[in-house]
Short mmCIF file of C-alpha atoms and ligand atoms in Angstrom, two decimals:
data_model
loop_
_atom_site.label_atom_id
_atom_site.label_comp_id
_atom_site.label_asym_id
_atom_site.label_seq_id
_atom_site.Cartn_x
_atom_site.Cartn_y
_atom_site.Cartn_z
CA MET O 16 100.51 107.42 70.15
CA LYS O 17 97.88 106.12 72.24
CA ARG O 18 96.52 108.36 75.24
CA VAL O 19 93.60 108.11 77.80
CA PHE O 20 91.73 110.93 79.35
CA LEU O 21 90.40 110.26 82.51
CA ILE O 22 87.88 112.77 84.13
CA VAL O 23 86.68 112.48 87.67
CA LEU O 24 83.68 114.28 88.04
CA ASP O 25 83.89 114.88 91.97
CA SER O 26 81.07 113.36 93.80
CA CYS O 27 78.74 113.05 90.53
CA GLY O 28 77.03 109.77 91.47
CA CYS O 29 73.94 108.11 89.84
CA GLY O 30 72.01 106.75 92.62
CA GLU O 31 72.12 104.60 96.02
CA MET O 32 73.86 101.61 96.02
CA PRO O 33 72.06 98.65 97.78
CA ASP O 34 74.36 98.98 100.93
CA ALA O 35 73.76 103.04 101.13
CA ALA O 36 71.99 102.08 104.41
CA LYS O 37 75.02 101.14 106.16
CA PHE O 38 76.83 104.34 105.35
CA GLY O 39 73.84 106.72 106.56
CA ASP O 40 72.67 107.51 103.44
CA HIS O 41 68.71 106.93 102.28
CA GLY O 42 67.35 107.72 98.72
CA VAL O 43 70.38 109.72 97.48
CA ASN O 44 70.91 110.20 93.74
CA THR O 45 73.20 113.14 93.07
CA ILE O 46 72.71 113.26 89.51
CA LYS O 47 68.64 112.63 89.67
CA ARG O 48 68.66 115.44 92.07
CA ILE O 49 70.50 118.20 90.13
CA SER O 50 68.59 117.01 86.62
CA ALA O 51 65.45 118.49 88.88
CA HIS O 52 66.89 121.77 88.27
CA PRO O 53 66.20 124.44 85.69
CA ASP O 54 69.87 125.12 85.29
CA PHE O 55 70.85 121.61 84.63
CA SER O 56 71.62 120.63 80.70
CA ALA O 57 72.88 117.39 79.54
CA GLU O 58 72.95 117.76 75.77
CA THR O 59 76.20 116.15 75.22
CA THR O 60 76.04 113.54 77.86
CA LEU O 61 72.53 112.62 76.88
CA LYS O 62 73.71 111.86 73.44
CA MET O 63 76.50 109.67 74.83
CA GLY O 64 73.86 107.75 76.68
CA LEU O 65 73.55 109.26 79.84
CA GLY O 66 69.71 108.18 79.75
CA ASN O 67 70.84 104.53 79.17
CA ILE O 68 72.38 104.06 82.41
CA PRO O 69 70.59 101.86 84.72
CA GLY O 70 68.49 104.13 87.21
CA LEU O 71 68.50 107.17 84.96
CA ASP O 72 66.28 106.21 82.12
CA PHE O 73 63.95 108.98 83.40
CA LEU O 74 66.35 111.46 81.65
CA GLY O 75 65.55 109.62 78.17
CA LYS O 76 66.88 106.78 76.49
CA THR O 77 68.81 107.03 73.18
CA ASP O 78 68.61 104.74 70.67
CA ARG O 79 72.59 104.96 69.77
CA PRO O 80 74.42 106.21 72.56
CA THR O 81 77.53 107.59 70.99
CA ALA O 82 79.85 105.92 74.04
CA ALA O 83 80.10 102.58 75.89
CA VAL O 84 78.21 103.74 78.84
CA GLY O 85 76.79 102.25 82.30
CA ARG O 86 77.16 102.23 85.99
CA MET O 87 79.97 101.28 88.23
CA THR O 88 79.36 99.65 91.62
CA GLU O 89 82.21 100.73 94.20
CA ALA O 90 83.46 97.43 95.82
CA SER O 91 85.48 99.17 98.28
CA ALA O 92 83.94 99.68 101.93
CA GLY O 93 84.10 103.66 101.56
CA LYS O 94 82.52 106.79 100.19
CA ASP O 95 85.58 109.37 100.18
CA THR O 96 87.72 110.23 97.48
CA THR O 97 90.91 108.40 98.24
CA ILE O 98 89.43 105.00 98.33
CA GLY O 99 87.36 105.91 95.07
CA HIS O 100 90.02 107.44 92.95
CA TRP O 101 92.20 104.01 94.35
CA GLU O 102 89.43 101.72 92.92
CA ILE O 103 89.15 103.71 89.87
CA ALA O 104 93.18 102.92 89.38
CA GLY O 105 92.53 99.01 90.10
CA VAL O 106 92.93 98.88 93.87
CA ILE O 107 89.70 98.10 96.09
CA SER O 108 89.93 98.64 99.73
CA PRO O 109 88.21 96.37 101.65
CA LYS O 110 88.10 98.28 104.97
CA PRO O 111 86.93 102.18 104.81
CA LEU O 112 89.65 104.55 105.81
CA PRO O 113 89.65 105.55 109.54
CA THR O 114 87.22 108.60 110.98
CA TYR O 115 87.17 109.64 114.24
CA PRO O 116 84.06 111.39 115.42
CA ASP O 117 85.15 111.42 119.23
CA GLY O 118 89.22 112.60 118.53
CA PHE O 119 92.10 110.64 117.96
CA PRO O 120 93.10 107.91 120.70
CA LYS O 121 95.48 108.44 123.41
CA GLU O 122 97.96 106.13 121.93
CA VAL O 123 98.14 108.28 118.66
CA LEU O 124 98.41 111.61 120.57
CA ASP O 125 100.85 110.58 123.24
CA ALA O 126 103.18 109.08 120.09
CA PHE O 127 102.67 112.44 118.19
CA SER O 128 103.69 114.64 121.36
CA ALA O 129 106.81 112.55 121.65
CA ALA O 130 107.50 113.03 118.54
CA THR O 131 107.18 116.57 118.15
CA GLY O 132 107.66 117.99 121.87
CA ARG O 133 104.36 119.74 122.30
CA GLY O 134 101.08 119.24 123.68
CA VAL O 135 97.88 118.87 121.84
CA LEU O 136 94.58 121.36 121.85
CA CYS O 137 90.92 120.39 120.61
CA ASN O 138 91.16 116.73 119.17
CA LYS O 139 87.76 116.54 117.76
CA PRO O 140 86.05 117.27 114.72
CA TYR O 141 85.82 120.80 114.13
CA SER O 142 85.31 123.62 111.61
CA GLY O 143 88.69 125.02 110.20
CA THR O 144 87.89 128.53 110.88
CA GLN O 145 86.30 127.86 114.23
CA VAL O 146 88.87 126.05 115.53
CA LEU O 147 91.18 129.04 115.18
CA LYS O 148 88.80 131.21 117.14
CA ASP O 149 88.40 128.83 119.66
CA TYR O 150 91.94 127.65 120.46
CA GLY O 151 94.29 130.08 118.64
CA GLU O 152 95.21 131.86 121.73
CA GLU O 153 95.81 129.10 123.87
CA HIS O 154 97.99 127.69 121.15
CA LEU O 155 100.23 131.05 121.35
CA LYS O 156 100.36 131.00 124.99
CA THR O 157 101.08 127.18 125.45
CA GLY O 158 102.79 126.05 122.02
CA ASP O 159 100.47 123.16 121.81
CA LEU O 160 99.49 122.18 118.59
CA ILE O 161 96.05 122.48 117.68
CA VAL O 162 94.90 118.71 116.13
CA TYR O 163 91.81 118.44 114.57
CA THR O 164 89.43 116.35 112.30
CA SER O 165 86.48 116.35 110.29
CA ALA O 166 83.88 113.82 108.97
CA ASP O 167 86.53 112.85 106.38
CA SER O 168 89.78 110.71 107.32
CA VAL O 169 91.91 113.46 108.44
CA PHE O 170 94.41 114.15 111.02
CA GLN O 171 94.61 118.24 110.79
CA ILE O 172 97.25 120.28 112.69
CA ALA O 173 97.00 124.15 112.81
CA ALA O 174 99.60 126.34 113.64
CA HIS O 175 100.86 130.08 114.12
CA GLU O 176 103.42 130.71 111.34
CA GLU O 177 105.58 132.79 113.69
CA LEU O 178 105.54 130.20 116.60
CA VAL O 179 105.97 127.34 114.40
CA PRO O 180 107.19 128.21 110.89
CA PRO O 181 105.83 126.39 107.88
CA GLU O 182 108.77 123.98 107.10
CA LEU O 183 108.84 122.87 111.25
CA LEU O 184 104.75 122.35 110.78
CA TYR O 185 105.46 120.03 107.60
CA ASP O 186 108.14 118.20 109.46
CA TYR O 187 105.07 117.56 112.70
CA CYS O 188 103.07 116.49 109.51
CA ARG O 189 105.47 113.85 108.44
CA LYS O 190 106.07 112.81 111.84
CA ALA O 191 102.01 112.64 112.30
CA ARG O 192 102.19 110.62 108.94
CA ALA O 193 104.68 108.12 110.21
CA ILE O 194 102.49 107.49 113.08
CA LEU O 195 99.23 107.19 111.18
CA GLN O 196 99.80 103.73 109.63
CA GLY O 197 97.51 100.51 109.52
CA GLU O 198 94.30 100.70 112.06
CA HIS O 199 95.10 104.51 112.04
CA GLY O 200 96.12 105.16 108.35
CA VAL O 201 94.18 107.96 108.01
CA GLY O 202 93.51 109.23 104.39
CA ARG O 203 95.37 112.83 104.90
CA VAL O 204 97.47 114.78 107.42
CA ILE O 205 97.37 118.10 106.39
CA ALA O 206 99.19 121.09 107.54
CA ARG O 207 96.91 124.45 108.52
CA PRO O 208 99.32 127.04 109.12
CA PHE O 209 97.50 130.40 109.97
CA LEU O 210 98.37 134.12 111.07
CA GLY O 211 96.89 137.03 113.07
CA ASP O 212 97.01 138.41 116.39
CA SER O 213 93.66 137.52 118.15
CA ALA O 214 90.81 135.15 117.97
CA ASP O 215 89.01 137.73 115.83
CA THR O 216 92.08 138.48 113.43
CA PHE O 217 93.40 134.77 112.76
CA TYR O 218 93.09 133.71 109.26
CA ARG O 219 94.46 130.75 107.43
CA THR O 220 97.53 131.17 105.01
CA PRO O 221 97.80 129.64 101.76
CA HIS O 222 100.55 127.05 103.21
CA ARG O 223 98.08 123.86 103.37
CA HIS O 224 99.73 120.94 102.58
CA ASP O 225 98.60 117.39 102.31
CA PHE O 226 100.15 114.24 103.34
CA SER O 227 98.39 111.69 101.85
CA LEU O 228 98.64 107.79 102.86
CA LEU O 229 100.31 106.15 99.87
CA PRO O 230 97.98 103.55 97.95
CA PRO O 231 98.71 100.11 99.52
CA LYS O 232 99.42 98.36 95.97
CA ASP O 233 100.80 99.47 92.77
CA THR O 234 97.82 101.33 90.92
CA LEU O 235 96.91 101.95 87.20
CA LEU O 236 99.64 105.08 87.42
CA ASP O 237 102.52 102.77 88.64
CA ALA O 238 101.61 100.54 85.77
CA VAL O 239 101.74 103.15 83.00
CA LYS O 240 104.85 105.21 84.44
CA ALA O 241 106.99 101.83 84.67
CA ALA O 242 105.97 101.21 80.95
CA GLY O 243 107.75 104.19 80.10
CA LYS O 244 104.84 106.41 79.36
CA THR O 245 103.41 109.76 80.90
CA VAL O 246 101.18 110.12 83.77
CA TYR O 247 100.11 113.57 84.09
CA ALA O 248 97.93 114.62 86.85
CA ILE O 249 95.32 117.33 86.78
CA GLY O 250 93.85 118.75 90.06
CA LYS O 251 94.12 116.97 93.07
CA ILE O 252 94.99 113.76 91.61
CA SER O 253 98.70 113.96 92.25
CA ASP O 254 97.66 114.62 96.21
CA ILE O 255 95.33 111.55 96.02
CA PHE O 256 98.03 109.16 95.19
CA ALA O 257 100.64 110.69 97.19
CA GLY O 258 102.57 111.35 94.03
CA GLN O 259 102.88 107.71 93.42
CA GLY O 260 103.08 107.16 89.52
CA VAL O 261 102.86 110.55 88.81
CA THR O 262 105.12 111.80 86.41
CA GLU O 263 103.90 115.59 85.62
CA LYS O 264 101.61 117.34 87.76
CA VAL O 265 99.49 120.82 87.88
CA PHE O 266 97.32 121.85 90.43
CA THR O 267 94.00 123.74 89.93
CA GLU O 268 91.59 126.34 91.76
CA SER O 269 88.61 125.60 89.56
CA ASN O 270 86.58 123.11 87.37
CA ASP O 271 87.15 125.96 84.55
CA GLN O 272 90.73 125.49 84.92
CA GLY O 273 90.85 121.62 85.29
CA MET O 274 88.93 121.57 81.78
CA ALA O 275 91.12 124.12 80.33
CA TYR O 276 94.30 122.13 81.37
CA THR O 277 92.74 118.72 79.94
CA LEU O 278 92.24 120.37 76.69
CA GLU O 279 95.55 121.97 76.59
CA ALA O 280 96.76 118.23 77.41
CA LEU O 281 95.52 117.12 74.18
CA ASP O 282 98.02 119.37 72.28
CA LYS O 283 100.42 117.92 74.02
CA ASP O 284 102.84 115.33 72.64
CA PHE O 285 102.46 112.24 75.15
CA GLU O 286 101.51 108.76 75.26
CA GLY O 287 100.29 107.67 78.59
CA LEU O 288 97.51 108.96 80.79
CA CYS O 289 95.83 112.05 81.43
CA PHE O 290 93.93 111.98 84.84
CA THR O 291 92.03 115.02 86.05
CA ASN O 292 89.90 115.40 89.05
CA LEU O 293 87.12 118.28 88.82
CA VAL O 294 86.71 119.15 92.42
CA ASP O 295 84.15 122.05 92.31
CA PHE O 296 81.10 119.50 91.89
CA ASP O 297 81.85 118.10 95.49
CA MET O 298 83.77 121.17 97.27
CA LYS O 299 81.72 124.26 96.18
CA TYR O 300 78.29 122.51 95.49
CA GLY O 301 78.07 118.95 96.83
CA HIS O 302 79.04 119.61 100.52
CA ARG O 303 77.60 123.25 100.65
CA ARG O 304 73.97 121.20 99.34
CA ASP O 305 73.68 123.82 96.32
CA ILE O 306 71.55 122.11 94.14
CA PRO O 307 71.50 125.09 91.89
CA GLY O 308 75.48 125.71 91.75
CA TYR O 309 76.04 121.66 91.29
CA ALA O 310 73.46 121.75 88.39
CA ALA O 311 75.15 124.99 86.59
CA ALA O 312 78.50 123.32 86.88
CA TYR O 313 77.23 119.91 85.20
CA ALA O 314 75.85 122.01 82.38
CA ALA O 315 79.20 123.97 82.12
CA PHE O 316 81.25 120.37 82.08
CA ASP O 317 78.59 119.49 79.35
CA LYS O 318 78.75 122.35 77.08
CA TRP O 319 82.44 121.84 77.32
CA LEU O 320 82.69 118.60 76.35
CA PRO O 321 82.09 118.79 72.40
CA GLY O 322 84.90 121.00 71.94
CA PHE O 323 87.21 118.45 73.72
CA MET O 324 85.73 115.31 71.81
CA GLU O 325 86.01 117.48 68.37
CA LYS O 326 90.16 117.49 68.83
CA MET O 327 90.51 113.75 70.03
CA THR O 328 92.23 111.60 67.54
CA ASP O 329 91.70 108.28 66.77
CA ASP O 330 94.18 106.89 69.44
CA ASP O 331 92.37 108.96 72.22
CA LEU O 332 90.17 107.44 74.45
CA LEU O 333 87.90 109.32 77.08
CA MET O 334 86.51 107.97 80.27
CA ILE O 335 84.51 110.02 82.38
CA THR O 336 83.28 108.97 85.89
CA ALA O 337 82.94 109.83 89.38
CA ASP O 338 84.47 108.71 92.60
CA HIS O 339 81.56 108.68 95.06
CA GLY O 340 78.18 110.69 95.29
CA CYS O 341 77.10 113.91 97.26
CA ASP O 342 73.70 114.34 96.55
CA PRO O 343 73.14 118.10 97.25
CA GLY O 344 69.36 117.44 98.30
CA TYR O 345 70.48 115.16 101.00
CA LEU O 346 69.82 117.10 104.16
CA GLU O 347 70.54 114.65 106.83
CA THR O 348 74.30 115.32 106.61
CA THR O 349 76.88 117.19 104.58
CA ASP O 350 78.73 114.27 103.66
CA HIS O 351 79.73 112.34 100.79
CA THR O 352 76.62 109.87 99.66
CA ARG O 353 77.19 105.86 98.77
CA GLU O 354 76.17 105.59 95.19
CA TYR O 355 76.72 104.12 92.06
CA THR O 356 78.78 106.29 89.33
CA PRO O 357 78.19 106.80 85.45
CA LEU O 358 80.82 105.86 83.11
CA PHE O 359 81.16 107.35 79.92
CA VAL O 360 83.82 105.29 77.62
CA TYR O 361 84.49 107.33 74.28
CA GLY O 362 86.65 107.10 71.47
CA LYS O 363 86.34 107.43 67.64
CA LYS O 364 87.31 103.66 67.42
CA VAL O 365 85.48 102.54 70.55
CA GLU O 366 81.99 101.02 69.65
CA PRO O 367 79.30 102.34 71.67
CA TYR O 368 77.08 99.65 73.81
CA VAL O 369 75.35 99.89 77.21
CA PHE O 370 77.11 97.50 79.60
CA GLY O 371 74.48 97.95 82.55
CA THR O 372 76.10 97.48 86.02
CA ARG O 373 79.52 96.80 86.83
CA PRO O 374 80.83 95.04 89.93
CA THR O 375 83.92 97.58 90.34
CA PHE O 376 85.07 100.86 89.49
CA SER O 377 88.55 99.07 88.50
CA ASP O 378 87.12 98.21 85.07
CA ILE O 379 88.13 101.71 84.64
CA ALA O 380 92.05 100.93 85.56
CA ALA O 381 91.37 97.81 83.33
CA THR O 382 90.11 99.57 80.52
CA ALA O 383 92.89 101.96 80.52
CA ALA O 384 95.68 99.56 80.63
CA ASP O 385 94.09 97.70 77.75
CA TRP O 386 93.81 100.78 75.48
CA LEU O 387 97.54 101.77 76.45
CA GLY O 388 99.01 98.28 75.95
CA VAL O 389 100.24 98.13 79.45
CA ASP O 390 100.27 95.04 81.56
CA PHE O 391 98.44 95.63 84.91
CA ASP O 392 97.07 93.05 87.21
CA CYS O 393 93.74 94.31 88.52
CA PRO O 394 90.71 93.02 90.06
CA GLY O 395 88.62 94.97 86.70
CA ARG O 396 87.65 93.90 83.65
CA SER O 397 88.40 96.05 80.10
CA LEU O 398 84.91 97.00 78.80
CA ILE O 399 86.46 98.05 75.40
CA GLY O 400 87.74 94.44 74.50
CA GLU O 401 85.08 91.75 72.96
CA ALA O 402 84.87 89.82 76.27
CA VAL O 403 82.47 91.98 78.14
CA ARG O 404 80.45 93.11 75.15
CA LYS O 405 80.02 89.80 74.62
CA GLU O 406 78.70 88.77 77.85
CA THR O 407 76.62 91.66 78.02
CA GLU O 408 74.99 91.00 74.69
CA LEU O 409 74.21 87.31 75.82
CA THR O 410 72.90 88.35 79.17
CA ASN O 411 70.63 90.82 77.34
CA LEU O 412 69.27 88.25 75.13
CA ALA O 413 68.66 85.85 78.08
CA ILE O 414 66.52 88.70 79.47
CA LYS O 415 64.67 88.79 76.20
CA ALA O 416 63.97 85.38 76.06
CA MET O 417 62.07 85.52 79.71
CA ASP O 418 59.20 87.10 77.31
CA TYR O 419 58.20 83.69 75.71
CA ALA O 420 58.29 81.94 79.16
CA TYR O 421 55.04 80.12 79.51
CA VAL O 422 54.35 80.33 83.50
CA PRO O 423 50.75 80.17 84.16
CA TYR O 424 52.14 78.46 87.50
CA SER O 425 54.50 80.12 88.98
CA GLY O 426 54.48 83.51 87.27
CA TYR O 427 58.43 83.63 87.47
CA ARG O 428 59.66 83.97 83.94
CA VAL O 429 63.17 82.52 83.42
CA GLY O 430 65.19 83.09 79.97
CA ALA O 431 68.38 81.42 79.09
CA ALA O 432 70.92 82.31 76.17
CA LEU O 433 73.73 79.47 75.55
CA LEU O 434 76.40 80.81 73.27
CA CYS O 435 78.18 77.72 71.02
CA LYS O 436 81.77 77.98 70.07
CA ASP O 437 81.16 78.46 66.47
CA GLY O 438 79.03 81.56 67.62
CA THR O 439 75.48 80.06 67.18
CA VAL O 440 73.13 81.31 70.15
CA TYR O 441 70.09 79.13 70.92
CA THR O 442 67.84 81.06 73.42
CA GLY O 443 65.37 79.06 76.04
CA CYS O 444 62.67 79.75 78.22
CA ASN O 445 60.77 77.77 80.89
CA ILE O 446 57.75 76.08 80.01
CA GLU O 447 55.55 74.74 82.87
CA ASN O 448 52.77 72.20 82.78
CA ALA O 449 49.52 71.56 84.62
CA SER O 450 50.73 68.42 86.35
CA TYR O 451 53.81 70.36 87.48
CA THR O 452 56.80 67.73 87.22
CA PRO O 453 57.02 67.94 83.29
CA THR O 454 58.03 71.52 83.65
CA VAL O 455 61.18 72.48 81.88
CA CYS O 456 63.86 75.19 82.87
CA ALA O 457 64.96 77.91 80.63
CA GLU O 458 68.29 76.38 80.91
CA ARG O 459 67.48 72.97 79.66
CA THR O 460 65.49 74.37 76.77
CA ALA O 461 68.28 76.28 75.44
CA ILE O 462 70.76 73.28 75.88
CA PHE O 463 68.48 70.62 74.47
CA LYS O 464 67.92 73.08 71.49
CA ALA O 465 71.66 73.25 70.72
CA VAL O 466 72.18 69.15 71.13
CA SER O 467 69.31 68.69 69.15
CA GLU O 468 70.81 70.52 66.32
CA GLY O 469 73.97 68.68 66.55
CA ASN O 470 75.71 71.53 68.57
CA ARG O 471 77.41 70.43 71.64
CA ASP O 472 80.25 72.82 72.06
CA PHE O 473 79.34 75.60 74.14
CA ALA O 474 81.10 78.72 75.04
CA MET O 475 79.12 80.45 77.66
CA LEU O 476 75.70 80.69 79.18
CA ALA O 477 73.65 83.20 80.58
CA VAL O 478 70.18 82.88 82.50
CA ALA O 479 68.02 85.88 84.08
CA GLY O 480 64.92 85.38 85.75
CA GLY O 481 62.32 87.27 87.86
CA LYS O 482 58.40 88.08 88.54
CA ASP O 483 56.28 90.67 86.70
CA GLY O 484 58.77 90.23 83.41
CA ARG O 485 61.34 92.03 85.06
CA VAL O 486 65.05 90.48 86.23
CA GLU O 487 65.08 90.15 89.76
CA GLY O 488 67.82 89.43 92.37
CA LEU O 489 69.86 86.64 90.74
CA PHE O 490 68.22 83.61 89.20
CA PRO O 491 70.93 81.15 89.12
CA PRO O 492 70.73 77.77 87.44
CA CYS O 493 68.82 74.64 89.31
CA GLY O 494 70.40 71.49 90.80
CA VAL O 495 69.05 69.53 87.62
CA CYS O 496 70.20 72.46 85.26
CA ARG O 497 73.60 72.34 87.19
CA GLN O 498 73.76 68.76 86.31
CA VAL O 499 72.51 69.10 82.73
CA ILE O 500 75.31 71.36 82.01
CA ALA O 501 78.09 69.18 83.95
CA GLU O 502 77.50 66.82 81.22
CA PHE O 503 78.55 69.05 78.48
CA CYS O 504 80.89 71.88 80.04
CA GLY O 505 84.04 71.94 82.21
CA PRO O 506 84.95 73.54 85.11
CA ASP O 507 85.73 76.84 83.84
CA PHE O 508 82.46 77.09 81.77
CA PRO O 509 81.43 80.67 82.47
CA VAL O 510 77.70 81.05 83.41
CA LEU O 511 76.40 84.30 83.53
CA VAL O 512 73.75 85.15 85.96
CA ALA O 513 71.72 88.46 85.57
CA SER O 514 71.33 90.72 88.39
CA GLY O 515 68.45 92.63 89.26
CA MET O 516 70.50 95.73 90.02
CA GLY O 517 71.55 95.21 86.55
CA GLY O 518 74.64 94.06 85.17
CA TYR O 519 75.25 90.00 85.99
CA ARG O 520 77.35 88.08 87.86
CA ARG O 521 80.01 85.70 85.98
CA PHE O 522 80.63 82.39 87.83
CA ARG O 523 82.96 79.30 86.59
CA PHE O 524 80.71 76.27 86.55
CA GLU O 525 82.88 74.85 89.38
CA GLU O 526 81.65 77.14 91.82
CA LEU O 527 78.16 76.16 90.82
CA LEU O 528 78.58 72.73 91.02
CA PRO O 529 81.70 71.41 92.98
CA ASN O 530 82.73 67.96 92.63
CA GLY O 531 79.77 67.22 90.54
CA PHE O 532 79.03 64.24 89.18
CA SER O 533 80.08 64.17 85.23
CA PRO O 534 80.49 61.65 82.18
CA ALA O 535 84.47 61.71 83.61
CA TYR O 536 82.90 59.35 86.20
CA MET O 537 81.54 56.90 83.53
CA ASP O 538 82.90 54.14 81.81
CA VAL O 539 82.21 55.82 78.44
N1 THU M 618 63.29 77.90 86.59
C1 THU M 618 64.28 77.89 85.55
O1 THU M 618 63.54 78.06 84.39
N2 THU M 618 65.55 77.82 85.84
C2 THU M 618 66.21 77.35 86.94
O2 THU M 618 67.16 76.79 86.86
C3 THU M 618 65.12 77.68 87.85
C4 THU M 618 63.47 77.42 88.03
C5 THU M 618 61.85 77.70 86.65
C6 THU M 618 60.94 76.78 86.75
C7 THU M 618 59.92 77.20 87.19
O3 THU M 618 59.13 77.46 85.83
C8 THU M 618 60.13 78.65 87.79
O4 THU M 618 61.54 78.74 87.30
C9 THU M 618 59.68 78.69 89.22
O5 THU M 618 60.88 77.67 89.71
#
């Protein structure tokens, strides 16, 4: 009875991504920020390997992490909840969801008014309580609807319940949802019913309702459901996916409740995915820039974990991650922050390793599908199979080989590790020379070592390079080395190039040397 428990610590990022500035963020790191507060504690996650995640080593590395750990890059162009969760579930969004700092355009409002027969008030980003004070009375007088937005991709409609009963308001939201597609496909249309008699007494009722955008493609949830398995959504997961692919759901009011439901789910008899979102981190502490609150919430989660892990069976897989950052110490905005996210993959049968930096959150979907034996075509790769583990190991050997580089002239250390089909690994480094031209690159050192020992069946090559002994940027093979690789390897031969950001980029050899000259052109 295979099960995956996927827990999203909403907004718990682990350091700014290289493109953070494009999203208005500088020097952000949610986990680093809260870790400096005395209420932070992370005994369990540190044992799992929190300090082994690139950029978090100041927390203290462990020699033996109990989980497979690393950090995830958001390949999507966004930092919102919806896009983050979609990517976790295997769908990358090349465009951010639209936001409306200057209000919605005329064409949208005209279509909305034509559909509802009502005018529109406000049409600006606004606080949800202030908007009632400033526009509530006019709304009661004219019957026009209060439409407002926020820094998020939302179209919110506030209406007095005695004038517009909630069911009618929901109907208006559905009409708005139908209009807000494509270019104006906002993440959520939100019904905001309220009651009260005047500006001073208006209050929001609990009849809020969200109408989410449908994911543009099938997600992990659809794949698991289609395989006849359970998809149990805890917290706001069902809303984020507009209910698509969800077979059972429960809403929550707090992290504590979310953790309690997740723990209870361990006792349920099901096969499939239990997908939990713990929203307090983001909603109660991140946006409110409350560092002590965030630190204490992390500590509470960390203390809850051992009880959960003890009850897991051998067939259970636990993944803990986040959907974006929301650094509570970043005071330029109260918005989310563009960050890497941590990932822990834990299971009694999962071999721990540090996978460094992965290129997309979608590895999580691929890992879940792999564990459950479900077919799902997505841009990620499974982190529990052999493949990524072997690639990571080979890349680490290439990084180690940099130590032996003989580079008195350039100072650039390069290391290579060549895996042969029989499992042997040959490493190499660059070896420079006072008359420069005899210099041999790391890749060729490794390849020539293999060939000179009778081994020409190559499976994979990893390369790493940089100054001062650190991996920098990408250091791909030079033209001469590519020509030497072409002698022994075909177009699909994988070349891994270690990245200064952690992790590696995987190229097919043909990408590095298209239409190259090879023995195939010779009459041999
Ligand atoms: N180098 C390599 O070892 N491999 C390559 O593919 C690119 C260049 C070395 C040669 C030289 O010692 C140093 O990097 C700077 O060019």
